Amino acid sequence: MEIRDYLKDELKRLNRRNDLLEKEANKSQFINLGVEEAIQKNTLAMCEIAKVL
């Protein structure tokens, strides 16, 4: 498996993780800064991976 394949898999994993975090955030009545921060960090990581691809 090439590095590009690993990076694509990581993009997919981060995207799924963000979807789950967004659903969790939408269910809650309160703003959970930890969830929001995790979404931001995942998105930043996805952008950095996309630059490489």
CSV table of C-alpha atoms in Angstrom, one decimal:
chain,number,residue,atom,x,y,z
A,1,MET,CA,0.0,0.0,0.0
A,2,GLU,CA,1.4,3.4,-0.9
A,3,ILE,CA,1.6,6.4,1.3
A,4,ARG,CA,-1.1,8.1,-0.8
A,5,ASP,CA,-3.5,5.3,0.0
A,6,TYR,CA,-2.8,5.7,3.7
A,7,LEU,CA,-3.4,9.5,3.4
A,8,LYS,CA,-6.7,8.9,1.6
A,9,ASP,CA,-7.8,6.5,4.3
A,10,GLU,CA,-6.9,9.0,6.9
A,11,LEU,CA,-8.9,11.7,5.2
A,12,LYS,CA,-11.9,9.4,5.2
A,13,ARG,CA,-11.4,8.5,8.8
A,14,LEU,CA,-11.2,12.1,9.9
A,15,ASN,CA,-14.3,13.0,7.8
A,16,ARG,CA,-16.3,10.2,9.5
A,17,ARG,CA,-15.0,11.3,12.9
A,18,ASN,CA,-16.1,14.9,12.2
A,19,ASP,CA,-19.5,13.7,11.2
A,20,LEU,CA,-19.9,11.9,14.5
A,21,LEU,CA,-18.7,14.9,16.5
A,22,GLU,CA,-21.1,17.2,14.7
A,23,LYS,CA,-24.0,14.9,15.4
A,24,GLU,CA,-23.0,14.8,19.1
A,25,ALA,CA,-22.7,18.6,19.1
A,26,ASN,CA,-26.1,19.1,17.5
A,27,LYS,CA,-27.8,16.8,20.1
A,28,SER,CA,-26.5,18.8,23.0
A,29,GLN,CA,-28.1,22.0,24.2
A,30,PHE,CA,-24.8,23.3,25.5
A,31,ILE,CA,-21.7,24.3,23.6
A,32,ASN,CA,-19.0,21.7,24.2
A,33,LEU,CA,-15.8,23.5,23.4
A,34,GLY,CA,-13.9,20.2,23.4
A,35,VAL,CA,-16.0,18.8,20.6
A,36,GLU,CA,-15.7,22.1,18.7
A,37,GLU,CA,-11.9,22.1,19.1
A,38,ALA,CA,-11.7,18.5,18.0
A,39,ILE,CA,-13.7,19.3,14.8
A,40,GLN,CA,-11.4,22.2,14.1
A,41,LYS,CA,-8.2,20.2,14.6
A,42,ASN,CA,-9.5,17.4,12.4
A,43,THR,CA,-10.5,19.8,9.7
A,44,LEU,CA,-7.0,21.4,9.8
A,45,ALA,CA,-5.4,18.0,9.5
A,46,MET,CA,-7.6,17.2,6.6
A,47,CYS,CA,-6.5,20.4,4.8
A,48,GLU,CA,-2.9,19.6,5.4
A,49,ILE,CA,-3.3,16.1,4.0
A,50,ALA,CA,-5.1,17.4,1.0
A,51,LYS,CA,-2.2,19.8,0.3
A,52,VAL,CA,0.1,16.7,0.1
A,53,LEU,CA,-2.2,14.8,-2.2
